[in-house]
Amino acid sequence: MEPHEEKPIIYTMENKPIVTCAGDQNLFTALYGSLTQQLPREPMEWRRSYGRAPKMIYLEANFVQFKEELLPKEGNKALLTFPFLHIYWTDCCDTEVYKASVKEDMQRWQAALRLHGSVDWLIAVVESDNKKKNKTNILPRTSIVDKIRNDFCNKQSDRCVSLCDPLKESSRSQESWSSFLTKLRTLLLMSFTRNLGRFEDDMRTLREKRTEPGWSFCDYFMVQEELAFVFEMLQQFEEALVQYDELDALFTQYVLNFGAGDGANWLGSFCQPVRSWNGLLLRRPIDMEKRDLIQRGEASLLDLRSYLFSRQCTLLIFLQRPWEVTARALELLHNCVQELRLLEVCFSPPVFQTCLGRFWAVFGACFRYLGLPRVWGVLGVFRTSLGHISDKSGVFLGCSPYKKLKEALSSVEAFEKHYLVSVRSLGDPQSAENFLLDSLKSYVSESWSLPLTHTRKQIAECQKQLQKMDEYLQTSALLASDTNLSEEERRHFCQEILTFASQTAEGKGQQKDARVALSMSSVTRLQELCFRPSSALVHVSAALLLELRLCSLMPVPVTLEHISASIHFTEEQPGSTAQKRAAQNPDGTVTFPAASPASASALELCEMLEHSPSDNTLSSAGLACRNMHLLMRRNDSATSLDTPNTALTALALEDGAQMLRASDVTLSPGNNSIVFTAPPGVYTLRQLCATLGRVQLVLPHLYPVVQYEVYSQEPQLSIQPLTVSHLVCVVVSEHLLAGLPQQVKFTILTGHYSVKKGDALQLSNTDSMPVLHSSTRSARILSSSAELVAESALSIQSSEKVTSISLPVTPPYHTLEFLLDVLCHIPSCPARMESERLTNGQISHRTRSRTRFNSGMTLIDQKVSVDCPWSIYSTLVSLTFHVPFKVKHSLLSVGRRKFIQVCLQNVSDTNFRLTNQTLTENQHTPSLELLSLNTTTHSLVFRQQCVFSVWELRWSGVSPVSLHCEFSASFAPADAPDAALKPYRYHFTLERVSIRPAEGEQDCRTGALCRLEVSLTRLSEPSDSDEEYSDTDGLRTTRLLYEVIDNNSNWAVCGKSSGVVSMPVAAMATHKVHMEVMPLFAGHLPFPSIRLFKYLPHHASPVIPPDTDSCLENDSLSLDDQAETASLRSRGSVQSLGSGESAQPRGPMPKRQAFGPGQVFNGTQGQQVLVLPAADHHLMEVNVT
Amino acid sequence: MAVCIAVIAKENYPLYIRSVPTQGELKFHYTVHTSLDVVEEKISGVGKALADQRELYLGLLYPTEDYKVYGYMTNSKVKFVIVVDSSNTSLRDNEIRSMFRKLHNSFTDVMCNPFYNPGDPIQSKAFDSIVSTMMVQAF
């Protein structure tokens, strides 16, 4: 091979178009500097043939001395060495000299050019003032330039230019330089256009001949590359690249055609087996070795490809588009493989792999040029290529996130660290594992199951090599349950776990953590949890079974030593547990959702209602997210739970927790069920743990929250009115009605107590509420879930004091129900009871009657004392009865006739039938007659309505002072038979008050004082609660305040009009008060009205807060505006009441309290007294006609 | 004809992948998964102005020595990937386009099924048969 130095061409990028210089060498040398400097200063527009777009081009030139050899010989296609322009330099200004020597020299030069067909020439004449001064005989008309033009440039006057004073800094010199350079550029471009055009034509002709035998691609390659070189030389890298791309495409097409059976002879040289590939060399712009090989037709396919690629890369980098390098590199890689196959080139993978190694180096070099926006593109290229390498060589490369790539791109070393290591990572499982885990993450997050399985398998391989047993087992567990694997593979991984599990801890030496915890979710799937009974709420002695339904994903049956569920004692109110058990179906099953990435990220919202502790009103309401801790955690740092590494740390077993345990459980592939028995208490299930030798399978969290409750309960007795009445009434009252037989329901929750044979409830009898006997009573026994267990007869024995109900045998935690008929007598008004001793030695509480005026019903509380067999204490049960009627009576007068009207109001919601209304007089006064004016004996009284009955009172002789009457009637619900009629009685007393005239006088007279005797009679003995007693001299008395007022100004009360009397507490005790009154008018005057109040001394705190007008205050100022009491004060009548109390202006005041309606009977109401006019001191004429 | 056809959800998990049974299924999974990066790059459109937003066809995603991978993305960012044997030079761009169009139509039908829950793997006989017509018949 010839040494390169002998060739005149230097293949560097410093190549410039060659311009030869002939003539005066010294002159040129002087101008050379400024010429090369100024030529590229301004661009020229280069118009192209074939419609190609014109380009602005900066011209440079390599000026060499003209030699004959430089001129291309015929057939030489070398363009780089082609002299595009020939310049003849002269500074001759003397015609003589010109004619003598210069002209001759020029002619020789011209002849040489013409010989080689070169028409691109220029004659430069340098004019200098210095020379002109010396030569005075210059003709101004015909200069040397003109002469030269005449001699050489026929028709081409522009081929001769003059340059004036080029070395001087004058404007004229500048001007001439500028025009000279323009000329030079124009001519150069003309030469380019002409020569390149011709070259291209030749090249095209050559290409057309490619179907002819003997045509060689290598030859053509050299030709077209020559053109590319020129473009490159002219800085037209785009054009140059096009040349190479055309070559590339042509070659590719040939190979494809070859594959299609259209072979060309010249392709034979490319079919030789690949023995080696030295890789790519991008440092040198042109790989001359390869080029030589191509020139000689000895290049292999890879040589050609890599040479082509290196040239393309060079141009791309000149074009500042290095990213295309990577894309093209990839293409190259694929093309090469493809073409090698098509050409049936023998090819061995190791060679390819070493080739790739070099290929990466190329990448590494390229990456340094890259900016970040392109990184993803690079990554894309990367992934694809790496994916295929992994196919070819069995090495896997992970794709890596952006950050890592960025880091990798920062330096070649880092790049190699991140990516290239993997190529060689077969020897380094540690880094391989990391890469695999990286890629695993992406597969998991995008749920690509097949690549996931494959990657996991590789990870398992690495972990096994690294002896990372925990991780390896976890991966194995996942693989064993992976359905993408074959049965055989799954068995293998399953066996790995089992083998490890059966190894004894000693075999491994001193290992502190002998047990390995694996995530249970990888091996089994918890599908359902089922409670029996379904409520998950049982009492202590009953069995609560908990059935777990696990689906084993293992390929073989696995025998677990035991499986345990850890439970957490929950101290919560029973009410809140119901809320927690929301996930539970009514049939007691809890279905666990299949773990999927989608469901894991879903919001789990629950309602939150907060009640204020004081009055249980809603204080706040809101929504709470239960799995916030999962959703809100940072995504980048915390890895998914599916990756085995992190899952292991979360598998911390809760120690010391209570366990539900089941031993020797075999999990066969598919569904299994495991039954646990629950201990008492309120518990929440927390974890599941299966032990298998040294391996523990742990399910760290159970979601949804599952709770159960095993409780203990005391027996309870409750008595309630039977809400569903047996009456077919329109409105069913939920009250118990007094006077009618009523059903009450006894409910006994047995709790932990079991009712034995002979156990009985002892009810203390009271007279006012007897228990009615009925022969057929039965008790129902209900289980805790309200199912009817049994029904048995109830036997009731009753003695004088006690009613004993013997209970049927009832197991614990059952409900015993039975009904009992009771009757509450209506006490005749007012109700009063003797205190009595009950049989069991307890003082019974007095039954009380109280009146609620707002509801209009009188209530009777009946306390029943019940002795229960399970307790030594009696249970006191309160029943409230409602008196259905309210009776009022009134005395009506017509002249001297008196009528008694009784109004009976039905205050209940039940309609009643009323019969036999009678009014009797208790004292059986013979002169008295009560005549019924009622037409019907039967009447219906509807709810909330009244029935009126009227009797006329007839008497002979003196009217009785008081009448003790009793109204009685029988009543029954409207639709009940006559047998159900119950009596109703009402007692009342009528009394009489009289005014007697003064002693000795027959009649009262106007203006004369009369004596008024007020007679107060206690008709009934008061109940102790009703009135205040004061003990004076051992006599129990009640203090009453009386007041005589005449509102109609008929009477003038003289002296004391009011006072306090002490009434002895005894029936018929009478207190008479005498006072003086003066009638002011004559005629039949009504009696002055007498008001009666209870007088409460100040020390007794009144039960009912007094009204303001019922206050008797000694402080006179406070009474000013009270008109009613004003009269009292003016008469000073009160002063006598409390002399000591007047000293206390404010303080506990004595109170007066009005009597209830019907409590006071005014005997003189409606009576009149005859008052005669005063003694006739004046004459009064009475004319009688 | 195609050797592998895949439908990828917006979130990049596979809704449907079918490949010719003769070659490794795993390999196609890798191929399709890898292609998603190229899709990502193409649609992110950094550096070049997106000519037509309505153009769903993404063209050749990348060639491998064995296969050519073509991509298509619906407006709802569901990606279709068709893998074609590299040796199959008879397939023109237009034919690939029409395959995608057919696939898209069939996919639309699947989505219109009221019993189909969007996001679930596609299990549809009609879709299967359309895919079958585009796949290389295994012999």
Short mmCIF file of C-alpha atoms in Angstrom, two decimals, chain A residues 256 330-331 333-334 337-338 341 352 373-374 376-381 383-385 387-389 391-392 396 399 439 442-443 445-452 454-455 458, chain B residues 6-8 11-14 17 24-38 40-41 44-48 61-67 69 86-87 89:
data_model
loop_
_atom_site.label_atom_id
_atom_site.label_comp_id
_atom_site.label_asym_id
_atom_site.label_seq_id
_atom_site.Cartn_x
_atom_site.Cartn_y
_atom_site.Cartn_z
CA LEU A 256 -33.72 -6.03 0.08
CA LEU A 330 -30.58 2.18 16.37
CA GLU A 331 -31.70 1.97 12.80
CA LEU A 333 -28.34 -1.83 14.39
CA HIS A 334 -31.60 -3.18 13.14
CA VAL A 337 -29.07 -7.56 11.70
CA GLN A 338 -31.72 -7.61 9.06
CA ARG A 341 -29.80 -12.28 7.75
CA PHE A 352 -22.54 -9.05 17.92
CA PRO A 373 -35.92 17.77 26.19
CA ARG A 374 -34.69 14.87 24.19
CA TRP A 376 -37.28 10.77 26.75
CA GLY A 377 -36.62 10.17 23.16
CA VAL A 378 -33.32 8.70 24.04
CA LEU A 379 -34.95 6.63 26.66
CA GLY A 380 -37.36 5.33 24.10
CA VAL A 381 -34.55 4.36 21.83
CA ARG A 383 -35.66 0.73 25.87
CA THR A 384 -36.23 -0.68 22.49
CA SER A 385 -32.65 -1.51 21.85
CA GLY A 387 -35.22 -4.94 25.06
CA HIS A 388 -33.82 -6.60 22.04
CA ILE A 389 -30.46 -7.12 23.45
CA ASP A 391 -33.81 -11.13 23.76
CA LYS A 392 -30.59 -11.89 22.05
CA PHE A 396 -32.25 -7.92 30.84
CA CYS A 399 -35.81 0.92 32.04
CA SER A 439 -38.55 -2.45 36.26
CA SER A 442 -43.21 -0.16 36.55
CA TYR A 443 -44.79 -3.44 35.56
CA SER A 445 -47.94 -0.11 38.58
CA GLU A 446 -49.13 -0.69 35.05
CA SER A 447 -50.22 -4.26 35.78
CA TRP A 448 -48.49 -6.05 32.98
CA SER A 449 -48.81 -9.55 34.23
CA LEU A 450 -46.58 -11.48 31.87
CA PRO A 451 -43.52 -9.25 32.05
CA LEU A 452 -44.17 -9.03 35.76
CA HIS A 454 -40.88 -12.97 34.01
CA THR A 455 -39.10 -10.22 35.88
CA GLN A 458 -35.32 -13.29 37.29
CA ALA B 6 -52.74 -4.79 21.85
CA VAL B 7 -55.09 -2.28 23.39
CA ILE B 8 -53.59 -0.29 26.22
CA GLU B 11 -53.08 4.42 32.50
CA ASN B 12 -50.81 2.18 30.46
CA TYR B 13 -52.10 -1.14 31.63
CA PRO B 14 -53.15 -3.67 29.02
CA ILE B 17 -53.23 -8.33 24.15
CA GLY B 24 -43.44 -16.25 22.87
CA GLU B 25 -46.25 -14.26 24.35
CA LEU B 26 -43.89 -12.73 26.83
CA LYS B 27 -41.77 -11.27 24.09
CA PHE B 28 -44.74 -9.44 22.67
CA HIS B 29 -45.69 -8.15 26.05
CA TYR B 30 -42.23 -6.70 26.37
CA THR B 31 -42.39 -5.28 22.88
CA VAL B 32 -45.71 -3.62 23.45
CA HIS B 33 -44.72 -2.32 26.84
CA THR B 34 -41.56 -0.88 25.43
CA SER B 35 -43.45 0.80 22.63
CA LEU B 36 -45.41 2.81 25.15
CA ASP B 37 -42.38 4.97 25.74
CA VAL B 38 -42.23 5.84 22.11
CA GLU B 40 -45.29 8.86 25.10
CA GLU B 41 -42.55 10.63 23.28
CA SER B 44 -45.66 14.74 24.16
CA GLY B 45 -44.55 16.35 20.93
CA VAL B 46 -41.59 18.19 22.36
CA GLY B 47 -39.47 19.80 19.70
CA LYS B 48 -41.89 19.50 16.87
CA LEU B 61 -43.11 3.54 16.56
CA TYR B 62 -39.90 1.65 16.12
CA PRO B 63 -38.57 -1.22 14.17
CA THR B 64 -36.81 -4.16 15.70
CA GLU B 65 -34.87 -6.75 13.81
CA ASP B 66 -37.90 -9.00 13.77
CA TYR B 67 -40.87 -6.70 14.00
CA VAL B 69 -44.35 -1.72 15.82
CA SER B 86 -40.36 -7.14 9.68
CA SER B 87 -40.06 -9.54 6.76
CA THR B 89 -42.69 -5.90 3.28
#
